[in-house]
CSV table of C-alpha atoms in Angstrom, one decimal:
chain,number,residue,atom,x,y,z
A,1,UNK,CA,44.3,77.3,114.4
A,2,UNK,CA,47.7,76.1,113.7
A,3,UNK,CA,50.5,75.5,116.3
A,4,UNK,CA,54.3,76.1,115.7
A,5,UNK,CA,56.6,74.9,118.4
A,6,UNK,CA,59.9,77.0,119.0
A,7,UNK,CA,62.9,75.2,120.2
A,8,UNK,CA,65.4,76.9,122.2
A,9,UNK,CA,68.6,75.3,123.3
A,10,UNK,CA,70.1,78.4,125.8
A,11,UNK,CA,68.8,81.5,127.6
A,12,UNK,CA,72.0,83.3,126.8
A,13,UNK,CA,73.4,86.0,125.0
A,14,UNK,CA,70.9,86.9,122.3
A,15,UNK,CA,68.7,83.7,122.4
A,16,UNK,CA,66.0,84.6,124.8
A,17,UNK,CA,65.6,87.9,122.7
A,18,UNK,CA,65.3,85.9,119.7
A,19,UNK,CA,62.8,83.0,121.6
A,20,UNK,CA,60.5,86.2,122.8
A,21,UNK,CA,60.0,87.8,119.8
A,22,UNK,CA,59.6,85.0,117.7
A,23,UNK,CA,56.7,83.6,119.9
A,24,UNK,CA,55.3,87.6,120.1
A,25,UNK,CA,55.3,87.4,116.1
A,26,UNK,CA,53.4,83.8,115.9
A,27,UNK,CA,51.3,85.2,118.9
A,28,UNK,CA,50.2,88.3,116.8
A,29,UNK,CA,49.7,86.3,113.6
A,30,UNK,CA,46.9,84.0,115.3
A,31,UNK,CA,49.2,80.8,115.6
A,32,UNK,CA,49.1,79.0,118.6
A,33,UNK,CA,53.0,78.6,120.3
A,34,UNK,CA,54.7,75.9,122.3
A,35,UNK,CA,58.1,76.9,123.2
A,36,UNK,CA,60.7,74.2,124.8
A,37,UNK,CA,63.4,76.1,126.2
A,38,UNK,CA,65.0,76.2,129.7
A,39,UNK,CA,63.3,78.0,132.4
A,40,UNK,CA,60.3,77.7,130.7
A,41,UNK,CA,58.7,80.1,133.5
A,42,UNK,CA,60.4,82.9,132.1
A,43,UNK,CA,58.8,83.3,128.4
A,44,UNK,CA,55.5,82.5,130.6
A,45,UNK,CA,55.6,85.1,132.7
A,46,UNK,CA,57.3,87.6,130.2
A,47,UNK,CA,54.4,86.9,128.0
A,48,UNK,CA,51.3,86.9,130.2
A,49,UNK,CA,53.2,90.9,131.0
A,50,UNK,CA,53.6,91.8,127.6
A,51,UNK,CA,51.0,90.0,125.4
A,52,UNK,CA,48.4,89.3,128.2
A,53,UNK,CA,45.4,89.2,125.4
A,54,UNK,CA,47.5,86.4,123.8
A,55,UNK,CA,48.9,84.4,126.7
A,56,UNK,CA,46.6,81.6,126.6
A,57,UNK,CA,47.7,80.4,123.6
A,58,UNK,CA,51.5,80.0,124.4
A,59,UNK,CA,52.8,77.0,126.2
A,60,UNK,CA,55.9,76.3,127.7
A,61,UNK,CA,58.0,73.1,128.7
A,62,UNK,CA,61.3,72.9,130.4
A,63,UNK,CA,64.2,71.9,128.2
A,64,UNK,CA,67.1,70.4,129.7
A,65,UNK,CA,69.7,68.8,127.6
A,66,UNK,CA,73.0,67.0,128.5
A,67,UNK,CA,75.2,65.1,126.7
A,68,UNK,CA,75.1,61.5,128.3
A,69,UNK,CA,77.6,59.9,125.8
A,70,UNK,CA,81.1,61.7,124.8
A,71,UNK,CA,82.6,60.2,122.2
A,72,UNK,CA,86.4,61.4,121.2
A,73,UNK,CA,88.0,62.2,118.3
A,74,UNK,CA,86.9,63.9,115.0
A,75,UNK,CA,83.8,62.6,114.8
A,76,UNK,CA,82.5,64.1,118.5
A,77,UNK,CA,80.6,66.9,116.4
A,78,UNK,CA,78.6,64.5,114.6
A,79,UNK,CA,77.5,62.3,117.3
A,80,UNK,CA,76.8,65.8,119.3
A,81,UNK,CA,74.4,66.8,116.5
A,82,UNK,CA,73.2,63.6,115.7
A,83,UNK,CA,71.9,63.1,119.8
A,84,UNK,CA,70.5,66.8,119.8
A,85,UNK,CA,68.3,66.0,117.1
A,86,UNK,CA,67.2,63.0,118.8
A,87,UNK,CA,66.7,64.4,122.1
A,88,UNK,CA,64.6,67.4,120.6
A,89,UNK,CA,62.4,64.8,118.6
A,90,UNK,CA,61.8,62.7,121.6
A,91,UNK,CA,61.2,65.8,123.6
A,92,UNK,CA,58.3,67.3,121.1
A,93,UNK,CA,56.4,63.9,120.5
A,94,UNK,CA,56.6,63.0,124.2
A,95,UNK,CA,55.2,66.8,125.0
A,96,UNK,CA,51.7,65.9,123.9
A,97,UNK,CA,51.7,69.1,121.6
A,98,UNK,CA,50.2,68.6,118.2
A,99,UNK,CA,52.7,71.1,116.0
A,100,UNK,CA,52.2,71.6,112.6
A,101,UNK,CA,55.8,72.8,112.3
A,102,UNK,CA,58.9,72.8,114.7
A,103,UNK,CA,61.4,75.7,114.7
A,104,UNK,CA,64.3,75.8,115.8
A,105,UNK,CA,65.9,79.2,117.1
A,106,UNK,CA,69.2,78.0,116.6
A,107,UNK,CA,69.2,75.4,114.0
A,108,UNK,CA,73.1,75.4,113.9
A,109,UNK,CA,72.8,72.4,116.5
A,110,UNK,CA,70.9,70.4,114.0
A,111,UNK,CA,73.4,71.1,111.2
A,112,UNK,CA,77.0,69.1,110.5
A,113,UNK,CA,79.0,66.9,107.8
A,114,UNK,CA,77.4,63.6,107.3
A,115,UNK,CA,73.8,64.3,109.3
A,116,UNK,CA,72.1,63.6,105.8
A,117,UNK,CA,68.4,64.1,105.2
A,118,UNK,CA,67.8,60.7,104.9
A,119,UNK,CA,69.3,60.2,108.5
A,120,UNK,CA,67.1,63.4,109.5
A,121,UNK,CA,64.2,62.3,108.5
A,122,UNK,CA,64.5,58.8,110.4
A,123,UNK,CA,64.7,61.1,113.4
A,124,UNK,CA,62.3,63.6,112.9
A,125,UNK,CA,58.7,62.8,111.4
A,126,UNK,CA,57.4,66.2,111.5
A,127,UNK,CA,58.0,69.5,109.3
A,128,UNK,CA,60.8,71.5,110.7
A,129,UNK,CA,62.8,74.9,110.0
A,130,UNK,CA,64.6,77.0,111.9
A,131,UNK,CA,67.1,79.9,111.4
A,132,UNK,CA,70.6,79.0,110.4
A,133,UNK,CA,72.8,81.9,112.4
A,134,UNK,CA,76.6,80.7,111.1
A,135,UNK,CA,76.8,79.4,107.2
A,136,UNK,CA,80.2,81.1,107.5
A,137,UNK,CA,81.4,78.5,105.3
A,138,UNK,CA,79.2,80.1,102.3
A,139,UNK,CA,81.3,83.3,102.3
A,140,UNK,CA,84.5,81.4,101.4
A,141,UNK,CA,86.4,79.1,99.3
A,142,UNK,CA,87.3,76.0,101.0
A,143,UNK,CA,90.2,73.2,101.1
A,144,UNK,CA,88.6,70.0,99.5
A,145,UNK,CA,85.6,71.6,98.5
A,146,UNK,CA,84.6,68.8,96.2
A,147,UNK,CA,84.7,66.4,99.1
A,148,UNK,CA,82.5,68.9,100.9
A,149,UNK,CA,79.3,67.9,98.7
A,150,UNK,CA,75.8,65.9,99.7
A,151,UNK,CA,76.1,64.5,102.7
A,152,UNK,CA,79.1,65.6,103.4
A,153,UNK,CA,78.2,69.2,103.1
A,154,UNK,CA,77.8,71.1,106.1
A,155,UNK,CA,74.1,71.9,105.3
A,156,UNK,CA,73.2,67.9,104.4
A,157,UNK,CA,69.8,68.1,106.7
A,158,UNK,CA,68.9,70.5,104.6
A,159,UNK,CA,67.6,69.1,101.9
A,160,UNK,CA,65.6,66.6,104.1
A,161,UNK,CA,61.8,66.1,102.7
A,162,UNK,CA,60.7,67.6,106.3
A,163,UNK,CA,62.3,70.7,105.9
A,164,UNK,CA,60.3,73.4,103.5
A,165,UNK,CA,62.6,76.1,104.3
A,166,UNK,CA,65.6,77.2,105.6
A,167,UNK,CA,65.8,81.4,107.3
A,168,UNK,CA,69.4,83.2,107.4
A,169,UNK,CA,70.3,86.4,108.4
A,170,UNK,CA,73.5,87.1,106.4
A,171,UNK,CA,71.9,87.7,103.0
A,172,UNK,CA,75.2,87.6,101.1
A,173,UNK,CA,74.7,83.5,101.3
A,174,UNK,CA,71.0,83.6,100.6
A,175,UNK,CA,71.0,82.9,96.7
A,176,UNK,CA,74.4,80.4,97.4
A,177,UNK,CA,72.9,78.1,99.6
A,178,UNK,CA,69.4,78.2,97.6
A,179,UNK,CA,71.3,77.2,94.9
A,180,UNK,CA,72.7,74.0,96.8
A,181,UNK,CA,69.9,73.3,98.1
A,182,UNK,CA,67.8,72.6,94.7
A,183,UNK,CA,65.8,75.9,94.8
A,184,UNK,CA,64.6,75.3,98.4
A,185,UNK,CA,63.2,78.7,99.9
A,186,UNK,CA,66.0,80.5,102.0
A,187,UNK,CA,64.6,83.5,103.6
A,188,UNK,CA,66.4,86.0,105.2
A,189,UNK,CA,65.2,87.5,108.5
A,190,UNK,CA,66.2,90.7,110.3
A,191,UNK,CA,68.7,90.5,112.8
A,192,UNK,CA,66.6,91.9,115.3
A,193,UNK,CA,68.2,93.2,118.7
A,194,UNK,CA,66.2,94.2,121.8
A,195,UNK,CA,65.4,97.7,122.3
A,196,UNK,CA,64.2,97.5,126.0
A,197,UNK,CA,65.5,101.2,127.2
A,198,UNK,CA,68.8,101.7,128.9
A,199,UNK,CA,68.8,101.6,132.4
A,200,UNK,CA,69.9,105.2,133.6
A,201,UNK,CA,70.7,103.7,137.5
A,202,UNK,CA,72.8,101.0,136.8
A,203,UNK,CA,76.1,101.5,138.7
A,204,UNK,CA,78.8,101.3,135.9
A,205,UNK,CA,77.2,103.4,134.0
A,206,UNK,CA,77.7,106.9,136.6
A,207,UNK,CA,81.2,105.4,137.3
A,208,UNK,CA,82.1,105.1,133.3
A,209,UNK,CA,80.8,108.4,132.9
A,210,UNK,CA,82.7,110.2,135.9
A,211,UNK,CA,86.1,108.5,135.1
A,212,UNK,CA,85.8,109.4,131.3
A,213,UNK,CA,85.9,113.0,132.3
A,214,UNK,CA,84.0,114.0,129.0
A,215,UNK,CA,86.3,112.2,126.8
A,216,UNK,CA,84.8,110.3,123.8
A,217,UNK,CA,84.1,106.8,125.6
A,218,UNK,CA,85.0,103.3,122.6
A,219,UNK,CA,82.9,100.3,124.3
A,220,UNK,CA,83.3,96.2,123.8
A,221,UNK,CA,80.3,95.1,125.1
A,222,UNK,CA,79.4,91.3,125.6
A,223,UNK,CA,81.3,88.0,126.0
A,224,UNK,CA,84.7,89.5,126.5
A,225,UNK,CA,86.6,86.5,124.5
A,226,UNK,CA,89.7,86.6,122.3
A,227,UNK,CA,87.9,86.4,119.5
A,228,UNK,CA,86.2,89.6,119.4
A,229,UNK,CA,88.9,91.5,119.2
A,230,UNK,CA,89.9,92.4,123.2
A,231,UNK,CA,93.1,92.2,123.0
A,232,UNK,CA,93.6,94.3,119.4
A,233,UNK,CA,91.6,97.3,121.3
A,234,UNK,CA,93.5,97.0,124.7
A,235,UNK,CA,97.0,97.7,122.6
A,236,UNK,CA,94.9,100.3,121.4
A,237,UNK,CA,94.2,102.0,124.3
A,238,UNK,CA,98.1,101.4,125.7
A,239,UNK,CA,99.1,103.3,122.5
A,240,UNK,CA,96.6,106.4,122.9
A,241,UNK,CA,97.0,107.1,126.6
A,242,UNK,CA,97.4,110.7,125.8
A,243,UNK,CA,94.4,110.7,123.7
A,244,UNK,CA,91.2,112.1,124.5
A,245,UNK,CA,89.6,108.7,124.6
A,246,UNK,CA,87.6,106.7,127.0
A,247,UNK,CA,88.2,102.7,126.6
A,248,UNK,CA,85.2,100.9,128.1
A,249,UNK,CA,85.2,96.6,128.3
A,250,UNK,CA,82.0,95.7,129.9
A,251,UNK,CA,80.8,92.0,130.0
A,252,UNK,CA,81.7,88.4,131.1
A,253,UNK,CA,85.6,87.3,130.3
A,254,UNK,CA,86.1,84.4,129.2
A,255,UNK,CA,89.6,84.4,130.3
A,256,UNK,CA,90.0,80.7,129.1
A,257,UNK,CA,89.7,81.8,125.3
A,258,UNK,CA,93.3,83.7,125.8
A,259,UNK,CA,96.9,82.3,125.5
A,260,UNK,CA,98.4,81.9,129.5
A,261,UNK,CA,101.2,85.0,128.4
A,262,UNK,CA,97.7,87.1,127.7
A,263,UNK,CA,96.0,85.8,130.4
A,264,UNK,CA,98.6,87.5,131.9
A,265,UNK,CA,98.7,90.7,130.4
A,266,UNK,CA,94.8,91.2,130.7
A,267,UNK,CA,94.8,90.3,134.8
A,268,UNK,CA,98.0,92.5,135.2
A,269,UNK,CA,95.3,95.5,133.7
A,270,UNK,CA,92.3,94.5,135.4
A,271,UNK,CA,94.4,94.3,139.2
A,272,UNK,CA,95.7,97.9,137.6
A,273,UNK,CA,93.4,99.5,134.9
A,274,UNK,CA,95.3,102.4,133.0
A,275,UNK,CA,94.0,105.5,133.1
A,276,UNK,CA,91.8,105.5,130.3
A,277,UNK,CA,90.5,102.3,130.3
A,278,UNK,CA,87.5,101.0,133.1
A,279,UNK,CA,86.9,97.2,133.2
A,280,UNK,CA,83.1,95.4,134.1
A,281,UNK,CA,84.1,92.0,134.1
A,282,UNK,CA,80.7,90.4,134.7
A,283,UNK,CA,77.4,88.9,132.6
A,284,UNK,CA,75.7,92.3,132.0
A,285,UNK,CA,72.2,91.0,133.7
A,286,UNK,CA,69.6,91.9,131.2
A,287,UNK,CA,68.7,93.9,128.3
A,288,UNK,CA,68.5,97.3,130.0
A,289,UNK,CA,71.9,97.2,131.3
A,290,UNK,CA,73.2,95.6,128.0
A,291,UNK,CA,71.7,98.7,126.2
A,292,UNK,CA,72.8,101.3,128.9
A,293,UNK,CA,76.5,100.4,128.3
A,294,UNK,CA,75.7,101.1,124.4
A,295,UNK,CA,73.9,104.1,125.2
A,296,UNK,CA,77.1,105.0,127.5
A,297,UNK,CA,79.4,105.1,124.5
A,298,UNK,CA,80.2,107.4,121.7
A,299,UNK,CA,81.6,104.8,119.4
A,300,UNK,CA,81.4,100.9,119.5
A,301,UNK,CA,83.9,98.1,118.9
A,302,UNK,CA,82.9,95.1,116.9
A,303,UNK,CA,86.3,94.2,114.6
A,304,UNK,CA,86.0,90.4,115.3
A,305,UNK,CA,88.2,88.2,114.4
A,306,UNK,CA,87.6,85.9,111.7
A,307,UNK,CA,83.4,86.8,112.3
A,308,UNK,CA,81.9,86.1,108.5
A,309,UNK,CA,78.5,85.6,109.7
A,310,UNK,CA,75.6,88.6,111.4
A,311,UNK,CA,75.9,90.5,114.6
A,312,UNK,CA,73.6,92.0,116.5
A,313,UNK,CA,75.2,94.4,117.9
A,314,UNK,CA,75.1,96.0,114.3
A,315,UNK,CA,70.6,96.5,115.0
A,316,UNK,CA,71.9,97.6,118.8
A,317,UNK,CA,74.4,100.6,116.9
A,318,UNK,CA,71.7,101.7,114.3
A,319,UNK,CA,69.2,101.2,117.1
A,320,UNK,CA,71.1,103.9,119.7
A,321,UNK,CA,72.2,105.3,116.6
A,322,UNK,CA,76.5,104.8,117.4
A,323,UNK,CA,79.5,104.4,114.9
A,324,UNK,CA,80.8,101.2,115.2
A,325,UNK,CA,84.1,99.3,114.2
A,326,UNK,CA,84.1,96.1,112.5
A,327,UNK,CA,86.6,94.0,110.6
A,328,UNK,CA,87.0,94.5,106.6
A,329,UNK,CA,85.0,92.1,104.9
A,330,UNK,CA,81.8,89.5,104.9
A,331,UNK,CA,79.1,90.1,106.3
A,332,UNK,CA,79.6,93.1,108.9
A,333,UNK,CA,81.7,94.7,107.4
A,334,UNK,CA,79.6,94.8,104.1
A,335,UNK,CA,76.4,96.0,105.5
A,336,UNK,CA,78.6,98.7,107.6
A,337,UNK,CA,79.9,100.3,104.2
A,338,UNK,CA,76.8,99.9,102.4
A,339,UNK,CA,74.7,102.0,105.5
A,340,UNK,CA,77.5,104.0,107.0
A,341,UNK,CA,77.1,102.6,109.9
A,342,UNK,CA,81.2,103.4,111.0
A,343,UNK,CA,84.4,101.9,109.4
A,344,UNK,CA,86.0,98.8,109.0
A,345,UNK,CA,89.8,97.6,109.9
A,346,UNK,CA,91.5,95.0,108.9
A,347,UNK,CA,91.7,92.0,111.9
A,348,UNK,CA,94.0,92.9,114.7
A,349,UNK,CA,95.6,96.3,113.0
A,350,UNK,CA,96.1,98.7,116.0
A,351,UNK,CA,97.6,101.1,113.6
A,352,UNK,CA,93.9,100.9,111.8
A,353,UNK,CA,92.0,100.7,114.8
A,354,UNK,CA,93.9,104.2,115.8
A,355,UNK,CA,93.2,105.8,112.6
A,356,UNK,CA,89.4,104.9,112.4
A,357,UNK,CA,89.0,106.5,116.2
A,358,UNK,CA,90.3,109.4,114.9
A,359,UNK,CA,88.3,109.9,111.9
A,360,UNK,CA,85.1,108.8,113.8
A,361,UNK,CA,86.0,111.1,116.5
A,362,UNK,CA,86.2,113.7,114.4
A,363,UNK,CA,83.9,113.3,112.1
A,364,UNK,CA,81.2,112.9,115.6
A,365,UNK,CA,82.8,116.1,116.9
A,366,UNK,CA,81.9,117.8,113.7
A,367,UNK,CA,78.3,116.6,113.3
A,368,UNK,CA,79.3,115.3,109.9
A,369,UNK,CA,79.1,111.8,110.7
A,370,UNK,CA,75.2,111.6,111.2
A,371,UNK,CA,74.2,113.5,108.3
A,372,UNK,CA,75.4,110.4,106.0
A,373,UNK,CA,74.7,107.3,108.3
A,374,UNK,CA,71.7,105.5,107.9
A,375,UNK,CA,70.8,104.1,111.0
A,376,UNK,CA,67.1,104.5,110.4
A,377,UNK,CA,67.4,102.3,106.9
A,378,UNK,CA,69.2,99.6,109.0
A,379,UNK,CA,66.6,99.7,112.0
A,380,UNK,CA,63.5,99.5,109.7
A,381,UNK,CA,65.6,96.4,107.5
A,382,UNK,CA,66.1,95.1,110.6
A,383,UNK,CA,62.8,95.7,112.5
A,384,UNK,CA,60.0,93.2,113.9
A,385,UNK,CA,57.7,94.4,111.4
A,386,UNK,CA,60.5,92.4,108.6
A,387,UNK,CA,60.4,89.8,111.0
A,388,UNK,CA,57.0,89.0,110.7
A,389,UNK,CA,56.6,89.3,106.9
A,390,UNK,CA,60.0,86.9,106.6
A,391,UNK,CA,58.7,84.5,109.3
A,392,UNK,CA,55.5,84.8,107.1
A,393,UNK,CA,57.2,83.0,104.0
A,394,UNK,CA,58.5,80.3,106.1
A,395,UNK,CA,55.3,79.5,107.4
A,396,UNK,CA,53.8,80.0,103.6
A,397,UNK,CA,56.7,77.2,102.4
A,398,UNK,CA,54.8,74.6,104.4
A,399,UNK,CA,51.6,75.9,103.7
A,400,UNK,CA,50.7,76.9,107.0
């Protein structure tokens, strides 16, 4: 029986989601699975629950990682990969665990200019893949992009010996980075999104509910940062106040991410929330409270601001079947014309955002928006069941 180790460098956001079902899909397909990750207990526990006939063949270890060695200046990113590598090398060979492949969950960390293969595979004397969440850099043309090649390219480790294959989830930079890569395998996997049901008693949900007052509720869900958008759907709501709309912001704020002046402006709304807005400025605690603030609203927010890679939160709209907003362009923005999933705006265009409320609204009102979606082509393209035939051709590349 073959064994594929899993390495997962955080619990948060969507990685623990990610972690369990990959190990449930490896479980399932008769591999054996040892998972480094932090609070190792957790996929322990959560697996002897949910897969008890499999549970034996999962182990766990604890994975703790900090940086013992800053260095400054532009070359901080390298010597951050470059020591991540080496400390999740050291940390699998030391473990005792005879893998026949490692996997990372989040193989951005292995992944920067000048980390060549040849340097890889100094480090790393076992096969390795993982999924590569953020290629952004594939879905545009860049300054100096003939200085940008072999080991200078972002994806350098790439073409190490080690490495058989390479998974995505944006499959607009599948063929792309194939290409660069010499014909090496790049398989794209679903971006798959937790469907735990919503939990009807948690508190915000009643309150959201009683202080919308029937109006149609728009949610931003998640890390509250400038980047996705907050601050484009707060002038939003200050310019619909007599709207028949609902402005929900539910999550953790990373207050830091803002200039000091709109720093400002957001605690000046939060010590006095307008009317129509209602503000839950904490981590969401699990999946079920996650999904019952989706469940809560009538129409998600997701126009990100320069976002050219996957979201989730496109599988958690299909999933509790909810238009959603997204900028114009790459990745999202493609797969929400090509499903009807919602609209797309162009980044940080109140007078957009407005207009596609409306239209959603509307069109929601009117029943004529779900007769054209196709949330159930998205869910089953993005379903477990994809997951495991994708994951499948991975393990195929390395003849596992």
């Amino acid at each position: 029986m073959k064994t594929v180790a899993l390495i997962c460098p955080a619990l948060s956001g969507h990685h623990e989601t990610y972690l369990r079902i990959f190990a449930q899909t490896l479980l399932n397909a008769d591999y054996r699975v040892a998972a480094f990750t932090p609070q190792s207990q957790r996929l322990i526990s959560w697996t002897g629950d949910t897969l008890p006939e499999h549970a034996e063949r999962l182990t766990a270890f604890d994975l703790a990682y900090s940086r013992k060695i800053r260095i400054p200046g532009p070359l901080s990113i390298f010597f951050d990969k470059l020591a991540w590598v080496h400390f999740t090398a050291n940390l699998v060979q030391k473990s005792g665990v005879k893998s026949d492949m490692v996997f990372h969950t989040w193989l951005d960390n292995c992944l920067t200019p000048g980390l060549a293969a040849s340097l890889t595979d100094l480090l790393v004397p076992y096969l390795w893949s993982g999924l590569y969440f953020h290629p952004w850099y594939l879905r545009q043309n860049l300054h100096y992009a003939q200085l940008r090649r072999g080991f200078l390219s972002n994806h350098a480790a790439l073409r190490s010996r080690r490495c058989p294959a390479v998974a995505v989830l944006d499959e607009g930079i599948a063929d792309r980075l194939r290409a660069e890569l010499g014909g090496k395998p790049v398989v794209v996997f679903p971006d798959i999104a937790d469907a735990t049901p919503p939990d009807r008693d948690f508190a915000p949900v009643a309150e959201i509910r009683a202080r919308a007052n029937g109006r149609k509720i728009i949610g931003l869900a998640g890390a509250l940062a400038k980047r996705k958008g907050m601050l484009t759907l707060m002038e939003t709501a200050r310019q619909s106040s007599e709207e028949n709309w609902f402005f929900v912001f539910a999550g953790e704020l990373l207050l830091d991410s803002f200039l000091p002046e709109e720093q400002r402006w957001i605690q000046s709304w939060i010590q006095s929330p307008p009317p129509n807005c209602y503000f839950h400025l904490q981590r969401l605690p699990a999946e079920a409270q996650f999904n019952a603030i989706i469940d809560t609203c009538d129409i998600l927010f997701a126009a990100y601001h320069h976002f050219l890679s996957s979201s989730n939160l496109l599988t958690k709209a299909a999933l509790f079947e909810k238009p959603i907003i997204v900028s114009k362009g790459y990745c999202m923005g493609d797969r929400v014309q090509r499903y009807g999933l919602g609209l797309t705006i162009p980044e940080n265009d109140v007078a957009q955002c407005l207009a596609a409320i409306h239209h959603l609204c509307n069109q929601v009102t009117h029943d004529q928006f779900f007769s054209t979606a196709r949330f159930a082509d998205y869910r089953q393209q993005h379903s477990i069941e994809q997951l495991r035939v994708a994951f499948m051709k991975v393990l195929a590349a390395a003849h596992l």
